[in-house]
Every structure is written in structure tokens, then in C-alpha cells.
């Protein structure tokens, strides 16, 4: 069957058909080709303005370049195709921008810079703009988790280790733990966002061309450039010193994993046979009308599984040879954008997930008794040792645990039949709700963090 003809306006463009985790998110718009084009033009215009501020270019040139640097005037698809010629989109963009500025002030476009200066600076702009969106969503998810933790501070549920029931815990403590991770991610992203620098070094990181064009203090030019864009002033040109990109890789991978922890817990606890949690509005199935799939959690979990490999690619690019690397720099562009998109989409989905999460406290309480009371065996071992002696307490509990399953009877019932335990108050000792340790005060302590 012949496929339908492509829409000329969108042919070849990535519209997110295979990216449901990020499509439609604010981060998708902030990292799209048009957003990158806008950032490249912002970087070029800011460079001319910075030079004008120091008397290295006429004010009229700065005004002309800024006026011409309108992304709507440029064909992003044509730029992408022409980027193959020089290996990056800055080269054809500079040609088009120079033409748009006109003969009189065109020579001030890109003056003294190299393509990597503009590409790296634009990447930092895209990152900052995307991270601001992510930070807002992480704050919203953290607020939703704080509400869940406070509401369910004393909602008892089974704690599970290595997939099996361990000892009782509370859903409040679990939600407080999720929030702690989300806030850790927020703090890491905020630190990195506040440190992202402009790039300005010229052909080989010496800023020599700017001196040739009359700059007496090239560091003042870098500072002016940073001020124009609201980015940090770097200590050195970082063409092959890729700390900013590595920092982005680390905080984004951590954020994906932090949100992934929330997602995988929800996935496990929302299984049909568990049903302790449910997403507020699940997704449908193409074949099974009864299903309400945990789609938000699924997409977040998918992002968490992809992020480490993308970050690894960015870390590998730290080994960038010479003063301009053939390949290491080029390798960064797509995985960094994908990381920004994935985390932006996951943060968006986390707001929806945490805000609509439904907690089945009745199911949690019911599941405490699935092991016939053995979920409190740790407590009984400690409490009965002074009464029976450590060896006898262990022997008795081991035997009664076997009988509990074999006879389908509760541990408390079997303990009550033991003559050696006459006079011991067993009801409180065998109640899972009375063995949550410091779960409540730990939850309170976690919620003090802002």
C-alpha cells in the first residue's frame, strides 16, 4: 500500500510521533528546532550588542543585528540541510543573518567568534529555558507529594524488601521519600542552571580575533556577553573543557531516576492483584476495554531507563581532543536535547501523576494480614526474647510460622495457645499498626524541608 503523501510543511520534521513522554510538554517547545534557531540568533545578536557596549561596534550595528535576528525570517528546514556542508547549523545561519542585516552592518555579524561559540552559547540558553520549566514542574510535584505524605502520615501498609513483605511502614513515609528525591533533583538542577556559562573563545580559545578587532580587555567582552544573555561568565573558554555539559548530564539523569523511583513504585502498587494505588486517569487499551493503564508512570519509567545512556554519551564527550574536537562536540547535541526533552516530559507527567494519585488505604490495611501476622515477627523476636530466652523465642516463632501457613491460622491465634506466654499482652504485639517504628516522626521531619 502506498503511504499518504507527506505534508510539505512538516515533511522530515520531528513532531514527536514516537515520543509520547515529551510530546506536547513545555520542554518540547523549548527544545525544538525553532527554539534552537531562536537561541542561535539570540547568541549572535547578543555578541554584537556586547561589542557595541564596549565601543567595538556601532550601536546601529547592534540594533540592526538584533532587529534582523527574528527566527520567523529564517527557514529552519533549509538551514538543517545546509548544515551538512560545514557540520553545524551556525555556518549557514551566519550567512543568512549577514544578508538579512544588510551591507552596511553585515560585517559585524559573528565578528571574532567561531561556530562553537554560538552553538555552545545557544545550547546553554536552550538548557536554561528548559530547566526553568522543569524546576517549576518539580516544585508542583513536590507540593502534591507533601500533601499525600501529610494526609497519609499514619496510613499503615506493608513494607516490601526483595519483593516480599518485610515489616509494616506507612504510605506517608513512602510519599515523603518520593518527595525527598524530587526535591533533591530540583536542588541539583537549580545549582547547575545557575552555573551555565556563555561560550566565547574564538578560533582556538584564545580570543585573539577580538583583540585584533580592537578589544583591549577581552575578558570585559566575555563579561558583557554573559550579561546580555543572563548566563554566567566562564573562567576560560570551554571548547574542550566540557564541564557545563557534564553537569547537565548528571543533574538530568538524576532527575529522571528520581522521578522514575516514584513511577516504578506506583506501577508495582497499582497492579490488579495489589491495587493499593491507582493513577487518577489511566490510559485505555486498543484491545481490552476494561483496562485503565498507568500511562503516566509508564512514560516516566521509560524516561528513567533511557536517561543514563544519554548521560553516558555526554560524559564520554569529556575526552575532547585539542582546542576543537572532531566528533566529541558534535556527539553532544542530540543526546543533550533528548535528555532535556525526556526530563521535561517526565516532570510534566509527574505533576499529573502525583496530583491525581488515588490511595486505597483499605487495601493497604488488608494486605498487612496476608502473611497471617508474620509481618511483625521481627518485633515478636525482640519482645519475647526476655520472656522465653533468645533461643526458645526463635525456635517457637519458627515453628509457629510454619504452622500458620500449614493450618491457615494467624500467628497471634497460635501464640495465644502457648502456655508459656500466659499473661503476655499479645493483641498489641501482633497488631501491624503498632509496629511502624519512627515512620510518623520521620515523615514529619521530611516535610519540614522546603
Tab-separated table of C-alpha atoms in Angstrom:
chain	number	residue	atom	x	y	z
A	1	UNK	CA	0.000	0.000	0.000
A	2	UNK	CA	1.379	3.407	-0.952
A	3	UNK	CA	1.785	5.684	2.105
A	4	UNK	CA	-0.041	9.013	2.016
A	5	UNK	CA	1.863	11.995	0.719
A	6	UNK	CA	3.676	13.933	3.409
A	7	UNK	CA	2.555	17.387	4.398
A	8	UNK	CA	5.206	19.680	2.863
A	9	UNK	CA	5.086	21.881	5.953
A	10	UNK	CA	6.068	19.041	8.232
A	11	UNK	CA	7.930	16.595	5.987
A	12	UNK	CA	11.008	15.344	7.761
A	13	UNK	CA	10.353	17.271	10.962
A	14	UNK	CA	10.300	15.503	14.330
A	15	UNK	CA	6.798	16.089	15.658
A	16	UNK	CA	7.028	13.525	18.462
A	17	UNK	CA	5.181	10.576	16.923
A	18	UNK	CA	7.412	8.175	18.853
A	19	UNK	CA	7.896	10.438	21.866
A	20	UNK	CA	4.658	10.367	23.896
A	21	UNK	CA	6.687	11.012	27.028
A	22	UNK	CA	7.687	14.516	25.914
A	23	UNK	CA	5.362	15.481	23.084
A	24	UNK	CA	3.132	18.425	23.933
A	25	UNK	CA	5.159	19.338	27.014
A	26	UNK	CA	6.576	22.829	27.572
A	27	UNK	CA	10.023	21.244	27.265
A	28	UNK	CA	9.182	20.008	23.772
A	29	UNK	CA	8.645	23.565	22.568
A	30	UNK	CA	11.677	24.842	24.471
A	31	UNK	CA	13.975	22.298	22.791
A	32	UNK	CA	12.513	22.173	19.288
A	33	UNK	CA	14.382	23.199	16.153
A	34	UNK	CA	12.669	26.587	16.121
A	35	UNK	CA	13.665	27.162	19.762
A	36	UNK	CA	17.267	26.272	18.918
A	37	UNK	CA	17.170	28.639	15.958
A	38	UNK	CA	15.912	31.410	18.251
A	39	UNK	CA	18.704	30.698	20.729
A	40	UNK	CA	21.352	30.773	17.984
A	41	UNK	CA	20.046	34.129	16.810
A	42	UNK	CA	19.901	35.414	20.394
A	43	UNK	CA	23.539	34.423	20.814
A	44	UNK	CA	24.575	36.201	17.611
A	45	UNK	CA	22.647	39.386	18.413
A	46	UNK	CA	23.939	39.487	21.990
A	47	UNK	CA	27.519	39.226	20.751
A	48	UNK	CA	27.110	42.299	18.569
A	49	UNK	CA	25.418	44.192	21.404
A	50	UNK	CA	28.227	43.260	23.801
A	51	UNK	CA	30.795	44.589	21.336
A	52	UNK	CA	28.781	47.766	20.866
A	53	UNK	CA	28.601	48.261	24.638
A	54	UNK	CA	32.416	48.303	24.717
A	55	UNK	CA	32.769	50.571	21.703
A	56	UNK	CA	33.905	47.740	19.409
A	57	UNK	CA	30.902	48.093	17.098
A	58	UNK	CA	28.470	50.918	16.308
A	59	UNK	CA	25.243	50.994	18.269
A	60	UNK	CA	23.435	50.984	14.929
A	61	UNK	CA	25.066	47.635	14.123
A	62	UNK	CA	23.798	46.143	17.365
A	63	UNK	CA	20.313	47.450	16.598
A	64	UNK	CA	20.417	46.145	13.036
A	65	UNK	CA	21.596	42.671	14.006
A	66	UNK	CA	19.081	42.411	16.852
A	67	UNK	CA	16.289	43.516	14.525
A	68	UNK	CA	17.303	41.017	11.842
A	69	UNK	CA	17.661	38.131	14.341
A	70	UNK	CA	13.984	37.225	14.116
A	71	UNK	CA	13.600	33.433	13.815
A	72	UNK	CA	10.441	33.858	11.742
A	73	UNK	CA	12.604	35.251	8.940
A	74	UNK	CA	14.689	32.080	8.587
A	75	UNK	CA	13.946	28.674	7.069
A	76	UNK	CA	14.928	26.157	9.738
A	77	UNK	CA	14.498	23.218	7.362
A	78	UNK	CA	16.814	24.742	4.767
A	79	UNK	CA	19.357	25.571	7.480
A	80	UNK	CA	19.304	21.950	8.630
A	81	UNK	CA	20.033	20.712	5.130
A	82	UNK	CA	22.792	23.242	4.559
A	83	UNK	CA	24.379	22.420	7.925
A	84	UNK	CA	25.765	19.256	6.357
A	85	UNK	CA	28.246	21.330	4.401
A	86	UNK	CA	30.192	22.563	7.434
A	87	UNK	CA	28.946	20.103	10.036
A	88	UNK	CA	26.924	22.578	12.085
A	89	UNK	CA	23.983	24.972	11.567
A	90	UNK	CA	25.834	28.131	12.573
A	91	UNK	CA	27.734	28.450	9.305
A	92	UNK	CA	24.665	28.754	7.027
A	93	UNK	CA	22.841	30.809	9.672
A	94	UNK	CA	25.638	33.392	9.790
A	95	UNK	CA	25.456	33.706	6.021
A	96	UNK	CA	21.687	34.244	6.103
A	97	UNK	CA	21.836	36.634	9.070
A	98	UNK	CA	24.570	38.691	7.459
A	99	UNK	CA	22.467	39.027	4.327
A	100	UNK	CA	19.412	39.980	6.386
A	101	UNK	CA	21.336	42.673	8.277
A	102	UNK	CA	22.493	44.295	5.073
A	103	UNK	CA	25.702	45.504	3.549
A	104	UNK	CA	26.444	48.338	5.977
A	105	UNK	CA	26.287	46.396	9.239
A	106	UNK	CA	26.551	42.838	7.996
A	107	UNK	CA	30.312	42.711	8.752
A	108	UNK	CA	29.523	42.991	12.473
A	109	UNK	CA	27.603	39.709	12.470
A	110	UNK	CA	29.583	36.929	14.207
A	111	UNK	CA	32.690	39.122	14.267
A	112	UNK	CA	35.568	37.412	16.076
A	113	UNK	CA	33.529	34.340	17.021
A	114	UNK	CA	33.702	30.757	15.893
A	115	UNK	CA	30.777	28.430	15.237
A	116	UNK	CA	31.257	26.601	18.511
A	117	UNK	CA	30.969	29.852	20.457
A	118	UNK	CA	27.487	30.400	19.096
A	119	UNK	CA	26.392	26.773	19.173
A	120	UNK	CA	27.518	26.223	22.763
A	121	UNK	CA	26.027	29.512	23.946
A	122	UNK	CA	22.731	28.717	22.244
A	123	UNK	CA	22.764	25.278	23.857
A	124	UNK	CA	23.168	26.885	27.266
A	125	UNK	CA	20.251	29.208	26.508
A	126	UNK	CA	18.062	26.277	25.474
A	127	UNK	CA	19.111	24.404	28.610
A	128	UNK	CA	18.354	27.344	30.929
A	129	UNK	CA	14.965	27.942	29.352
A	130	UNK	CA	14.061	24.268	29.588
A	131	UNK	CA	15.373	23.826	33.123
A	132	UNK	CA	13.216	26.709	34.311
A	133	UNK	CA	10.172	24.774	33.097
A	134	UNK	CA	11.400	21.567	34.701
A	135	UNK	CA	12.039	23.300	38.024
A	136	UNK	CA	8.500	24.652	38.102
A	137	UNK	CA	7.075	21.173	37.490
A	138	UNK	CA	9.309	19.575	40.113
A	139	UNK	CA	8.078	22.124	42.638
A	140	UNK	CA	4.478	21.290	41.760
A	141	UNK	CA	5.112	17.558	42.061
A	142	UNK	CA	6.841	18.124	45.394
A	143	UNK	CA	3.849	20.056	46.683
A	144	UNK	CA	1.475	17.257	45.663
A	145	UNK	CA	3.674	14.672	47.368
A	146	UNK	CA	3.799	16.784	50.532
A	147	UNK	CA	0.010	16.742	50.644
A	148	UNK	CA	-0.057	12.965	50.170
A	149	UNK	CA	2.554	12.430	52.878
A	150	UNK	CA	0.706	14.604	55.377
A	151	UNK	CA	-2.677	13.078	54.608
A	152	UNK	CA	-1.369	9.514	54.899
A	153	UNK	CA	1.119	10.073	57.712
A	154	UNK	CA	-0.439	7.203	59.668
A	155	UNK	CA	-1.789	5.040	56.821
A	156	UNK	CA	-0.180	1.666	57.533
A	157	UNK	CA	0.889	-0.593	54.671
A	158	UNK	CA	3.267	-3.496	54.136
A	159	UNK	CA	6.901	-2.589	53.700
A	160	UNK	CA	8.422	-4.762	50.984
A	161	UNK	CA	12.029	-5.836	50.567
A	162	UNK	CA	13.245	-8.017	47.702
A	163	UNK	CA	9.580	-8.180	46.546
A	164	UNK	CA	8.359	-9.768	49.809
A	165	UNK	CA	6.521	-8.369	52.829
A	166	UNK	CA	9.061	-7.263	55.421
A	167	UNK	CA	7.724	-5.106	58.283
A	168	UNK	CA	4.917	-2.529	58.359
A	169	UNK	CA	5.521	1.010	57.157
A	170	UNK	CA	3.265	3.924	56.270
A	171	UNK	CA	2.297	5.367	52.934
A	172	UNK	CA	3.063	8.774	54.390
A	173	UNK	CA	6.707	7.811	54.817
A	174	UNK	CA	6.839	6.389	51.291
A	175	UNK	CA	5.380	9.593	49.812
A	176	UNK	CA	7.767	11.675	51.933
A	177	UNK	CA	10.641	9.654	50.490
A	178	UNK	CA	9.430	10.282	46.960
A	179	UNK	CA	9.222	13.992	47.720
A	180	UNK	CA	12.739	13.980	49.124
A	181	UNK	CA	14.069	12.589	45.838
A	182	UNK	CA	12.094	15.102	43.796
A	183	UNK	CA	13.482	17.958	45.903
A	184	UNK	CA	16.992	16.522	45.564
A	185	UNK	CA	16.514	16.620	41.793
A	186	UNK	CA	15.186	20.173	41.988
A	187	UNK	CA	18.160	21.345	44.033
A	188	UNK	CA	20.704	19.732	41.709
A	189	UNK	CA	19.059	21.212	38.626
A	190	UNK	CA	18.835	24.646	40.259
A	191	UNK	CA	22.562	24.592	41.062
A	192	UNK	CA	23.509	23.612	37.529
A	193	UNK	CA	21.055	26.054	35.970
A	194	UNK	CA	22.656	28.873	37.937
A	195	UNK	CA	26.150	27.975	36.714
A	196	UNK	CA	25.657	27.618	32.948
A	197	UNK	CA	28.044	29.903	31.043
A	198	UNK	CA	28.311	31.627	27.731
A	199	UNK	CA	30.980	30.386	25.362
A	200	UNK	CA	33.366	32.840	23.774
A	201	UNK	CA	36.857	31.925	22.744
A	202	UNK	CA	37.253	32.491	19.029
A	203	UNK	CA	39.006	30.094	16.710
A	204	UNK	CA	41.108	28.229	19.281
A	205	UNK	CA	40.034	29.571	22.662
A	206	UNK	CA	42.498	32.494	22.788
A	207	UNK	CA	40.050	35.335	21.954
A	208	UNK	CA	42.745	36.583	19.584
A	209	UNK	CA	40.358	37.865	16.904
A	210	UNK	CA	38.606	40.148	19.361
A	211	UNK	CA	41.928	41.740	20.226
A	212	UNK	CA	42.572	42.173	16.516
A	213	UNK	CA	39.259	43.990	16.217
A	214	UNK	CA	40.293	46.434	18.938
A	215	UNK	CA	39.319	44.862	22.265
A	216	UNK	CA	41.853	45.944	24.850
A	217	UNK	CA	40.349	43.722	27.577
A	218	UNK	CA	38.828	40.597	26.078
A	219	UNK	CA	37.639	39.404	29.480
A	220	UNK	CA	35.431	42.506	29.674
A	221	UNK	CA	33.867	41.414	26.389
A	222	UNK	CA	33.115	37.955	27.755
A	223	UNK	CA	31.536	39.537	30.831
A	224	UNK	CA	29.418	41.856	28.686
A	225	UNK	CA	28.328	38.935	26.529
A	226	UNK	CA	27.277	36.974	29.623
A	227	UNK	CA	25.279	39.951	30.915
A	228	UNK	CA	23.458	40.316	27.621
A	229	UNK	CA	22.236	36.717	27.798
A	230	UNK	CA	21.780	36.257	31.545
A	231	UNK	CA	24.317	33.430	31.611
A	232	UNK	CA	27.464	33.054	33.711
A	233	UNK	CA	30.879	34.339	32.740
A	234	UNK	CA	33.253	31.372	32.356
A	235	UNK	CA	36.753	31.432	33.765
A	236	UNK	CA	38.093	30.089	30.468
A	237	UNK	CA	36.720	29.281	27.036
A	238	UNK	CA	35.413	25.722	27.341
A	239	UNK	CA	35.534	24.441	23.774
A	240	UNK	CA	37.173	21.248	25.014
A	241	UNK	CA	36.576	21.710	28.741
A	242	UNK	CA	33.052	20.300	28.830
A	243	UNK	CA	32.137	20.713	32.495
A	244	UNK	CA	28.844	22.544	31.754
A	245	UNK	CA	27.609	19.718	29.550
A	246	UNK	CA	28.722	17.063	32.028
A	247	UNK	CA	26.939	18.923	34.827
A	248	UNK	CA	23.775	18.994	32.749
A	249	UNK	CA	24.109	15.278	32.045
A	250	UNK	CA	24.434	14.488	35.736
A	251	UNK	CA	21.552	16.556	37.064
A	252	UNK	CA	19.207	15.483	34.278
A	253	UNK	CA	19.996	11.789	34.674
A	254	UNK	CA	19.475	12.101	38.427
A	255	UNK	CA	16.146	13.856	37.921
A	256	UNK	CA	14.977	11.148	35.539
A	257	UNK	CA	15.930	8.470	38.047
A	258	UNK	CA	14.306	10.303	40.961
A	259	UNK	CA	11.023	10.590	39.078
A	260	UNK	CA	11.479	7.016	37.899
A	261	UNK	CA	11.545	5.791	41.505
A	262	UNK	CA	8.106	7.317	42.071
A	263	UNK	CA	6.848	5.812	38.826
A	264	UNK	CA	8.039	2.252	39.390
A	265	UNK	CA	6.606	2.204	42.904
A	266	UNK	CA	3.256	3.313	41.534
A	267	UNK	CA	3.464	0.694	38.787
A	268	UNK	CA	4.073	-2.100	41.294
A	269	UNK	CA	1.434	-0.941	43.770
A	270	UNK	CA	-1.191	-0.397	41.083
A	271	UNK	CA	-1.107	-3.978	39.796
A	272	UNK	CA	-4.585	-5.507	39.698
A	273	UNK	CA	-3.812	-8.004	42.455
A	274	UNK	CA	-2.316	-5.271	44.671
A	275	UNK	CA	-4.451	-2.196	43.901
A	276	UNK	CA	-3.028	-0.104	46.719
A	277	UNK	CA	-2.579	2.832	44.332
A	278	UNK	CA	-4.164	3.966	41.086
A	279	UNK	CA	-3.479	6.786	38.688
A	280	UNK	CA	-6.156	9.442	38.626
A	281	UNK	CA	-6.991	8.793	34.986
A	282	UNK	CA	-5.474	5.704	33.416
A	283	UNK	CA	-4.943	5.112	29.743
A	284	UNK	CA	-7.002	2.793	27.589
A	285	UNK	CA	-6.105	-0.317	25.633
A	286	UNK	CA	-6.626	-0.919	21.923
A	287	UNK	CA	-7.823	-4.463	22.625
A	288	UNK	CA	-9.176	-4.639	26.204
A	289	UNK	CA	-11.960	-2.198	27.074
A	290	UNK	CA	-11.718	-2.876	30.811
A	291	UNK	CA	-8.171	-1.597	31.217
A	292	UNK	CA	-7.039	1.656	32.811
A	293	UNK	CA	-3.301	1.505	32.293
A	294	UNK	CA	-0.923	3.565	34.480
A	295	UNK	CA	0.311	5.529	31.473
A	296	UNK	CA	1.877	8.475	33.293
A	297	UNK	CA	4.000	6.136	35.414
A	298	UNK	CA	4.893	4.058	32.372
A	299	UNK	CA	6.195	7.060	30.434
A	300	UNK	CA	8.174	8.351	33.408
A	301	UNK	CA	9.711	4.913	33.934
A	302	UNK	CA	10.666	4.790	30.258
A	303	UNK	CA	12.438	8.142	30.563
A	304	UNK	CA	14.316	6.932	33.642
A	305	UNK	CA	15.587	3.910	31.723
A	306	UNK	CA	16.793	5.948	28.753
A	307	UNK	CA	18.424	8.835	30.602
A	308	UNK	CA	21.551	7.054	31.940
A	309	UNK	CA	22.668	6.007	28.465
A	310	UNK	CA	22.198	9.515	27.104
A	311	UNK	CA	24.145	10.924	30.033
A	312	UNK	CA	26.902	8.371	29.428
A	313	UNK	CA	27.294	9.660	25.883
A	314	UNK	CA	27.692	13.194	27.192
A	315	UNK	CA	30.233	12.101	29.792
A	316	UNK	CA	32.183	10.311	27.055
A	317	UNK	CA	32.489	13.628	25.224
A	318	UNK	CA	34.618	14.987	28.076
A	319	UNK	CA	37.528	13.339	26.274
A	320	UNK	CA	37.633	16.109	23.663
A	321	UNK	CA	40.993	16.476	21.973
A	322	UNK	CA	42.913	19.617	21.004
A	323	UNK	CA	41.207	23.030	21.034
A	324	UNK	CA	38.257	21.867	18.925
A	325	UNK	CA	37.300	18.189	18.823
A	326	UNK	CA	36.300	16.347	15.641
A	327	UNK	CA	33.213	14.482	16.778
A	328	UNK	CA	33.081	14.758	20.562
A	329	UNK	CA	31.374	18.162	20.426
A	330	UNK	CA	29.036	17.095	17.624
A	331	UNK	CA	28.091	13.990	19.597
A	332	UNK	CA	26.598	16.072	22.394
A	333	UNK	CA	23.844	17.900	20.552
A	334	UNK	CA	21.195	15.231	20.106
A	335	UNK	CA	21.579	13.317	23.397
A	336	UNK	CA	21.564	16.556	25.401
A	337	UNK	CA	18.407	17.746	23.696
A	338	UNK	CA	16.830	14.318	24.192
A	339	UNK	CA	17.728	14.397	27.883
A	340	UNK	CA	16.164	17.827	28.280
A	341	UNK	CA	13.055	16.628	26.487
A	342	UNK	CA	12.775	13.383	28.437
A	343	UNK	CA	13.178	15.040	31.820
A	344	UNK	CA	10.886	17.889	30.841
A	345	UNK	CA	8.229	15.409	29.770
A	346	UNK	CA	8.722	13.249	32.853
A	347	UNK	CA	8.409	16.279	35.141
A	348	UNK	CA	5.199	17.280	33.333
A	349	UNK	CA	3.837	13.752	33.763
A	350	UNK	CA	4.930	13.675	37.411
A	351	UNK	CA	2.731	16.688	38.141
A	352	UNK	CA	-0.265	14.866	36.675
A	353	UNK	CA	0.634	11.591	38.394
A	354	UNK	CA	1.162	12.951	41.884
A	355	UNK	CA	-1.734	15.369	41.699
A	356	UNK	CA	-4.225	12.689	40.746
A	357	UNK	CA	-2.871	9.630	42.577
A	358	UNK	CA	-5.572	7.605	44.342
A	359	UNK	CA	-4.607	5.807	47.558
A	360	UNK	CA	-6.522	2.684	48.616
A	361	UNK	CA	-5.879	2.670	52.360
A	362	UNK	CA	-8.290	-0.242	52.865
A	363	UNK	CA	-6.270	-2.450	50.538
A	364	UNK	CA	-3.073	-1.459	52.304
A	365	UNK	CA	-4.517	-2.445	55.677
A	366	UNK	CA	-5.920	-5.703	54.317
A	367	UNK	CA	-2.563	-6.684	52.854
A	368	UNK	CA	-0.918	-6.391	56.256
A	369	UNK	CA	-2.580	-9.701	57.122
A	370	UNK	CA	-1.579	-11.666	54.030
A	371	UNK	CA	1.269	-13.318	55.935
A	372	UNK	CA	-1.012	-14.428	58.807
A	373	UNK	CA	0.637	-11.928	61.142
A	374	UNK	CA	4.226	-12.860	60.307
A	375	UNK	CA	4.866	-9.281	59.205
A	376	UNK	CA	5.510	-8.491	62.896
A	377	UNK	CA	7.803	-11.465	63.527
A	378	UNK	CA	10.790	-9.127	63.927
A	379	UNK	CA	9.043	-7.364	66.791
A	380	UNK	CA	7.967	-10.622	68.407
A	381	UNK	CA	11.524	-11.925	68.299
A	382	UNK	CA	12.712	-8.861	70.204
A	383	UNK	CA	9.797	-8.734	72.657
A	384	UNK	CA	9.665	-12.462	73.507
A	385	UNK	CA	13.401	-12.981	73.923
A	386	UNK	CA	13.402	-11.544	77.505
A	387	UNK	CA	10.370	-13.724	78.349
A	388	UNK	CA	11.428	-17.043	76.806
A	389	UNK	CA	15.115	-16.616	76.190
A	390	UNK	CA	16.519	-15.800	72.775
A	391	UNK	CA	16.931	-19.379	71.559
A	392	UNK	CA	13.490	-20.507	72.685
A	393	UNK	CA	11.800	-17.410	71.201
A	394	UNK	CA	13.406	-18.089	67.835
A	395	UNK	CA	12.525	-21.797	67.975
A	396	UNK	CA	8.897	-21.065	68.884
A	397	UNK	CA	8.372	-18.404	66.240
A	398	UNK	CA	9.931	-20.591	63.544
A	399	UNK	CA	7.608	-23.451	64.425
A	400	UNK	CA	4.505	-21.250	64.644
A	401	UNK	CA	5.341	-19.578	61.340
A	402	UNK	CA	5.336	-23.000	59.680
A	403	UNK	CA	2.052	-23.932	61.336
A	404	UNK	CA	0.469	-20.586	60.454
A	405	UNK	CA	0.734	-21.326	56.755
A	406	UNK	CA	0.039	-25.046	57.051
A	407	UNK	CA	-3.106	-24.560	59.171
A	408	UNK	CA	-4.182	-21.229	57.658
A	409	UNK	CA	-4.292	-19.632	61.098
A	410	UNK	CA	-2.950	-16.321	62.348
A	411	UNK	CA	0.279	-16.118	64.276
A	412	UNK	CA	-1.494	-14.269	67.062
A	413	UNK	CA	-4.000	-17.085	67.472
A	414	UNK	CA	-1.271	-19.704	67.687
A	415	UNK	CA	0.726	-17.619	70.150
A	416	UNK	CA	-2.294	-17.275	72.401
A	417	UNK	CA	-2.405	-21.075	72.750
A	418	UNK	CA	1.111	-21.276	74.153
A	419	UNK	CA	1.119	-21.920	77.939
A	420	UNK	CA	4.495	-20.243	78.340
A	421	UNK	CA	3.014	-16.977	77.082
A	422	UNK	CA	0.165	-16.743	79.575
A	423	UNK	CA	-0.052	-13.202	80.870
A	424	UNK	CA	1.734	-11.684	77.868
A	425	UNK	CA	-0.353	-8.995	76.123
A	426	UNK	CA	-0.353	-10.355	72.588
A	427	UNK	CA	-3.003	-8.212	70.899
A	428	UNK	CA	-0.856	-5.099	70.811
A	429	UNK	CA	2.306	-7.055	69.990
A	430	UNK	CA	0.732	-8.712	66.950
A	431	UNK	CA	-1.033	-5.628	65.572
A	432	UNK	CA	0.907	-4.394	62.488
A	433	UNK	CA	-0.421	-0.877	63.003
A	434	UNK	CA	1.518	-0.718	66.282
A	435	UNK	CA	4.843	-1.569	64.670
A	436	UNK	CA	5.687	1.284	62.328
A	437	UNK	CA	8.682	2.486	64.305
A	438	UNK	CA	9.578	6.117	63.672
A	439	UNK	CA	7.634	6.319	60.407
A	440	UNK	CA	5.424	9.163	61.622
A	441	UNK	CA	8.145	11.427	63.054
A	442	UNK	CA	10.381	10.682	60.054
A	443	UNK	CA	7.556	11.823	57.787
A	444	UNK	CA	7.138	14.987	59.839
A	445	UNK	CA	10.853	15.637	59.665
A	446	UNK	CA	10.925	15.193	55.886
A	447	UNK	CA	8.033	17.593	55.461
A	448	UNK	CA	9.964	20.341	57.238
A	449	UNK	CA	12.142	20.638	54.146
A	450	UNK	CA	11.030	23.399	51.801
